[in-house]
């Protein structure tokens, strides 16, 4: 899937009000995380240092946006009992919070009656959708962008519905 989508950092830099991210998969096979995920599976140890080489760019990017007044929210719809990958994500979400993101978790059974898009997305300033497409095993296949008002409306309404039911990170207990 060829992509002419600008890098995420560029899209967030253009953002002035809000950046909303909806994740709906129970596993992501992100190549850059493979070694860290394997180590976590073997040892239970996860890098949660916001200043580490792996996290510092993300923390800088998000905290810079938040300092400009951008609200950055992430909602995760998860099956329960959760997958190992979701446990891995949960173990490092403190870094997302440190950067200024707000993060909530919604058990999938509580999302059953919600109208949701068919892919994960970022929605910037209620206008620009950056879709994320993944293979069956969770590998990133590519991104597409849409400025179609109907797509932005769908994503905004879906995110609001999920966010309203989801549990804040500090209250969500892994099952």
PDB file of N, CA, C and O in Angstrom, residues 87-126:
ATOM      1  N   UNK A  87      -1.040  -6.327  27.575  1.00  0.00           N
ATOM      2  CA  UNK A  87      -0.336  -6.224  28.862  1.00  0.00           C
ATOM      3  C   UNK A  87       0.949  -5.415  28.697  1.00  0.00           C
ATOM      4  O   UNK A  87       1.296  -4.588  29.546  1.00  0.00           O
ATOM      5  N   UNK A  88       1.648  -5.669  27.612  1.00  0.00           N
ATOM      6  CA  UNK A  88       2.885  -4.957  27.291  1.00  0.00           C
ATOM      7  C   UNK A  88       2.605  -3.461  27.113  1.00  0.00           C
ATOM      8  O   UNK A  88       3.327  -2.614  27.660  1.00  0.00           O
ATOM      9  N   UNK A  89       1.563  -3.112  26.362  1.00  0.00           N
ATOM     10  CA  UNK A  89       1.199  -1.697  26.196  1.00  0.00           C
ATOM     11  C   UNK A  89       0.834  -1.061  27.538  1.00  0.00           C
ATOM     12  O   UNK A  89       1.273   0.047  27.840  1.00  0.00           O
ATOM     13  N   UNK A  90       0.045  -1.776  28.301  1.00  0.00           N
ATOM     14  CA  UNK A  90      -0.397  -1.251  29.594  1.00  0.00           C
ATOM     15  C   UNK A  90       0.803  -0.972  30.496  1.00  0.00           C
ATOM     16  O   UNK A  90       0.821   0.038  31.224  1.00  0.00           O
ATOM     17  N   UNK A  91       1.810  -1.824  30.416  1.00  0.00           N
ATOM     18  CA  UNK A  91       2.991  -1.694  31.268  1.00  0.00           C
ATOM     19  C   UNK A  91       3.783  -0.424  30.992  1.00  0.00           C
ATOM     20  O   UNK A  91       4.550   0.020  31.858  1.00  0.00           O
ATOM     21  N   UNK A  92       3.618   0.169  29.824  1.00  0.00           N
ATOM     22  CA  UNK A  92       4.390   1.384  29.512  1.00  0.00           C
ATOM     23  C   UNK A  92       3.518   2.618  29.306  1.00  0.00           C
ATOM     24  O   UNK A  92       4.027   3.682  28.946  1.00  0.00           O
ATOM     25  N   UNK A  93       2.248   2.523  29.548  1.00  0.00           N
ATOM     26  CA  UNK A  93       1.354   3.655  29.324  1.00  0.00           C
ATOM     27  C   UNK A  93       1.684   4.831  30.235  1.00  0.00           C
ATOM     28  O   UNK A  93       1.374   5.981  29.904  1.00  0.00           O
ATOM     29  N   UNK A  94       2.373   4.577  31.328  1.00  0.00           N
ATOM     30  CA  UNK A  94       2.786   5.684  32.198  1.00  0.00           C
ATOM     31  C   UNK A  94       3.628   6.703  31.426  1.00  0.00           C
ATOM     32  O   UNK A  94       3.593   7.904  31.725  1.00  0.00           O
ATOM     33  N   UNK A  95       4.361   6.252  30.408  1.00  0.00           N
ATOM     34  CA  UNK A  95       5.170   7.177  29.612  1.00  0.00           C
ATOM     35  C   UNK A  95       4.261   8.065  28.755  1.00  0.00           C
ATOM     36  O   UNK A  95       4.506   9.268  28.620  1.00  0.00           O
ATOM     37  N   UNK A  96       3.209   7.481  28.185  1.00  0.00           N
ATOM     38  CA  UNK A  96       2.247   8.286  27.418  1.00  0.00           C
ATOM     39  C   UNK A  96       1.655   9.376  28.312  1.00  0.00           C
ATOM     40  O   UNK A  96       1.521  10.532  27.897  1.00  0.00           O
ATOM     41  N   UNK A  97       1.296   8.996  29.527  1.00  0.00           N
ATOM     42  CA  UNK A  97       0.720   9.954  30.468  1.00  0.00           C
ATOM     43  C   UNK A  97       1.735  11.032  30.833  1.00  0.00           C
ATOM     44  O   UNK A  97       1.400  12.219  30.892  1.00  0.00           O
ATOM     45  N   UNK A  98       2.973  10.629  31.054  1.00  0.00           N
ATOM     46  CA  UNK A  98       4.041  11.583  31.372  1.00  0.00           C
ATOM     47  C   UNK A  98       4.189  12.618  30.257  1.00  0.00           C
ATOM     48  O   UNK A  98       4.420  13.805  30.524  1.00  0.00           O
ATOM     49  N   UNK A  99       4.026  12.183  29.011  1.00  0.00           N
ATOM     50  CA  UNK A  99       4.157  13.082  27.866  1.00  0.00           C
ATOM     51  C   UNK A  99       2.987  14.057  27.769  1.00  0.00           C
ATOM     52  O   UNK A  99       3.086  15.070  27.077  1.00  0.00           O
ATOM     53  N   UNK A 100       1.878  13.739  28.438  1.00  0.00           N
ATOM     54  CA  UNK A 100       0.716  14.620  28.405  1.00  0.00           C
ATOM     55  C   UNK A 100      -0.501  14.031  27.733  1.00  0.00           C
ATOM     56  O   UNK A 100      -1.535  14.687  27.637  1.00  0.00           O
ATOM     57  N   UNK A 101      -0.390  12.788  27.266  1.00  0.00           N
ATOM     58  CA  UNK A 101      -1.555  12.125  26.679  1.00  0.00           C
ATOM     59  C   UNK A 101      -2.538  11.759  27.792  1.00  0.00           C
ATOM     60  O   UNK A 101      -2.144  11.474  28.916  1.00  0.00           O
ATOM     61  N   UNK A 102      -3.798  11.719  27.430  1.00  0.00           N
ATOM     62  CA  UNK A 102      -4.818  11.115  28.275  1.00  0.00           C
ATOM     63  C   UNK A 102      -5.107   9.765  27.633  1.00  0.00           C
ATOM     64  O   UNK A 102      -5.248   9.676  26.411  1.00  0.00           O
ATOM     65  N   UNK A 103      -5.187   8.713  28.442  1.00  0.00           N
ATOM     66  CA  UNK A 103      -5.374   7.357  27.905  1.00  0.00           C
ATOM     67  C   UNK A 103      -6.501   6.670  28.661  1.00  0.00           C
ATOM     68  O   UNK A 103      -6.546   6.700  29.893  1.00  0.00           O
ATOM     69  N   UNK A 104      -7.380   6.047  27.879  1.00  0.00           N
ATOM     70  CA  UNK A 104      -8.478   5.262  28.465  1.00  0.00           C
ATOM     71  C   UNK A 104      -8.555   3.917  27.765  1.00  0.00           C
ATOM     72  O   UNK A 104      -8.144   3.766  26.615  1.00  0.00           O
ATOM     73  N   UNK A 105      -9.154   2.958  28.483  1.00  0.00           N
ATOM     74  CA  UNK A 105      -9.295   1.576  28.027  1.00  0.00           C
ATOM     75  C   UNK A 105     -10.776   1.191  28.045  1.00  0.00           C
ATOM     76  O   UNK A 105     -11.476   1.464  29.017  1.00  0.00           O
ATOM     77  N   UNK A 106     -11.232   0.543  26.983  1.00  0.00           N
ATOM     78  CA  UNK A 106     -12.622   0.091  26.920  1.00  0.00           C
ATOM     79  C   UNK A 106     -12.655  -1.401  26.620  1.00  0.00           C
ATOM     80  O   UNK A 106     -12.205  -1.834  25.552  1.00  0.00           O
ATOM     81  N   UNK A 107     -13.171  -2.202  27.565  1.00  0.00           N
ATOM     82  CA  UNK A 107     -13.337  -3.618  27.267  1.00  0.00           C
ATOM     83  C   UNK A 107     -14.249  -3.783  26.038  1.00  0.00           C
ATOM     84  O   UNK A 107     -15.281  -3.114  25.920  1.00  0.00           O
ATOM     85  N   UNK A 108     -13.852  -4.661  25.138  1.00  0.00           N
ATOM     86  CA  UNK A 108     -14.552  -4.837  23.859  1.00  0.00           C
ATOM     87  C   UNK A 108     -16.044  -5.126  24.043  1.00  0.00           C
ATOM     88  O   UNK A 108     -16.871  -4.638  23.281  1.00  0.00           O
ATOM     89  N   UNK A 109     -16.408  -5.898  25.057  1.00  0.00           N
ATOM     90  CA  UNK A 109     -17.829  -6.218  25.235  1.00  0.00           C
ATOM     91  C   UNK A 109     -18.660  -4.974  25.529  1.00  0.00           C
ATOM     92  O   UNK A 109     -19.853  -4.957  25.271  1.00  0.00           O
ATOM     93  N   UNK A 110     -18.011  -3.909  26.036  1.00  0.00           N
ATOM     94  CA  UNK A 110     -18.737  -2.655  26.299  1.00  0.00           C
ATOM     95  C   UNK A 110     -18.805  -1.772  25.060  1.00  0.00           C
ATOM     96  O   UNK A 110     -19.443  -0.720  25.075  1.00  0.00           O
ATOM     97  N   UNK A 111     -18.162  -2.201  23.964  1.00  0.00           N
ATOM     98  CA  UNK A 111     -18.179  -1.448  22.712  1.00  0.00           C
ATOM     99  C   UNK A 111     -19.052  -2.121  21.656  1.00  0.00           C
ATOM    100  O   UNK A 111     -19.164  -1.626  20.542  1.00  0.00           O
ATOM    101  N   UNK A 112     -19.679  -3.223  22.008  1.00  0.00           N
ATOM    102  CA  UNK A 112     -20.397  -4.038  21.023  1.00  0.00           C
ATOM    103  C   UNK A 112     -21.487  -3.272  20.271  1.00  0.00           C
ATOM    104  O   UNK A 112     -21.725  -3.542  19.096  1.00  0.00           O
ATOM    105  N   UNK A 113     -22.118  -2.320  20.913  1.00  0.00           N
ATOM    106  CA  UNK A 113     -23.217  -1.605  20.254  1.00  0.00           C
ATOM    107  C   UNK A 113     -22.802  -0.237  19.703  1.00  0.00           C
ATOM    108  O   UNK A 113     -23.654   0.572  19.334  1.00  0.00           O
ATOM    109  N   UNK A 114     -21.502   0.003  19.598  1.00  0.00           N
ATOM    110  CA  UNK A 114     -21.018   1.273  19.053  1.00  0.00           C
ATOM    111  C   UNK A 114     -20.717   1.145  17.561  1.00  0.00           C
ATOM    112  O   UNK A 114     -20.211   0.117  17.115  1.00  0.00           O
ATOM    113  N   UNK A 115     -21.004   2.197  16.815  1.00  0.00           N
ATOM    114  CA  UNK A 115     -20.642   2.246  15.400  1.00  0.00           C
ATOM    115  C   UNK A 115     -19.192   2.716  15.316  1.00  0.00           C
ATOM    116  O   UNK A 115     -18.879   3.841  15.713  1.00  0.00           O
ATOM    117  N   UNK A 116     -18.319   1.819  14.839  1.00  0.00           N
ATOM    118  CA  UNK A 116     -16.886   2.111  14.799  1.00  0.00           C
ATOM    119  C   UNK A 116     -16.349   1.994  13.384  1.00  0.00           C
ATOM    120  O   UNK A 116     -16.804   1.151  12.607  1.00  0.00           O
ATOM    121  N   UNK A 117     -15.338   2.800  13.040  1.00  0.00           N
ATOM    122  CA  UNK A 117     -14.694   2.657  11.736  1.00  0.00           C
ATOM    123  C   UNK A 117     -14.009   1.290  11.637  1.00  0.00           C
ATOM    124  O   UNK A 117     -13.758   0.639  12.652  1.00  0.00           O
ATOM    125  N   UNK A 118     -13.655   0.901  10.439  1.00  0.00           N
ATOM    126  CA  UNK A 118     -13.030  -0.398  10.212  1.00  0.00           C
ATOM    127  C   UNK A 118     -11.537  -0.434  10.426  1.00  0.00           C
ATOM    128  O   UNK A 118     -10.914  -1.472  10.219  1.00  0.00           O
ATOM    129  N   UNK A 119     -10.940   0.672  10.832  1.00  0.00           N
ATOM    130  CA  UNK A 119      -9.487   0.718  11.030  1.00  0.00           C
ATOM    131  C   UNK A 119      -9.152   1.694  12.151  1.00  0.00           C
ATOM    132  O   UNK A 119      -9.908   2.616  12.448  1.00  0.00           O
ATOM    133  N   UNK A 120      -7.984   1.484  12.756  1.00  0.00           N
ATOM    134  CA  UNK A 120      -7.465   2.435  13.734  1.00  0.00           C
ATOM    135  C   UNK A 120      -7.271   3.786  13.050  1.00  0.00           C
ATOM    136  O   UNK A 120      -7.085   3.847  11.830  1.00  0.00           O
ATOM    137  N   UNK A 121      -7.262   4.834  13.840  1.00  0.00           N
ATOM    138  CA  UNK A 121      -7.065   6.158  13.248  1.00  0.00           C
ATOM    139  C   UNK A 121      -6.532   7.155  14.251  1.00  0.00           C
ATOM    140  O   UNK A 121      -6.634   6.961  15.461  1.00  0.00           O
ATOM    141  N   UNK A 122      -5.959   8.215  13.709  1.00  0.00           N
ATOM    142  CA  UNK A 122      -5.716   9.472  14.411  1.00  0.00           C
ATOM    143  C   UNK A 122      -6.634  10.492  13.762  1.00  0.00           C
ATOM    144  O   UNK A 122      -6.759  10.514  12.533  1.00  0.00           O
ATOM    145  N   UNK A 123      -7.272  11.320  14.557  1.00  0.00           N
ATOM    146  CA  UNK A 123      -8.101  12.414  14.055  1.00  0.00           C
ATOM    147  C   UNK A 123      -7.499  13.715  14.575  1.00  0.00           C
ATOM    148  O   UNK A 123      -7.413  13.935  15.783  1.00  0.00           O
ATOM    149  N   UNK A 124      -7.059  14.561  13.640  1.00  0.00           N
ATOM    150  CA  UNK A 124      -6.417  15.827  13.983  1.00  0.00           C
ATOM    151  C   UNK A 124      -7.396  16.986  13.791  1.00  0.00           C
ATOM    152  O   UNK A 124      -7.957  17.146  12.704  1.00  0.00           O
ATOM    153  N   UNK A 125      -7.575  17.765  14.834  1.00  0.00           N
ATOM    154  CA  UNK A 125      -8.413  18.971  14.792  1.00  0.00           C
ATOM    155  C   UNK A 125      -9.794  18.722  14.200  1.00  0.00           C
ATOM    156  O   UNK A 125     -10.347  19.584  13.499  1.00  0.00           O
ATOM    157  N   UNK A 126     -10.348  17.564  14.453  1.00  0.00           N
ATOM    158  CA  UNK A 126     -11.687  17.175  14.003  1.00  0.00           C
ATOM    159  C   UNK A 126     -11.854  17.237  12.488  1.00  0.00           C
ATOM    160  O   UNK A 126     -12.978  17.208  11.984  1.00  0.00           O
TER     161      UNK A 126
END
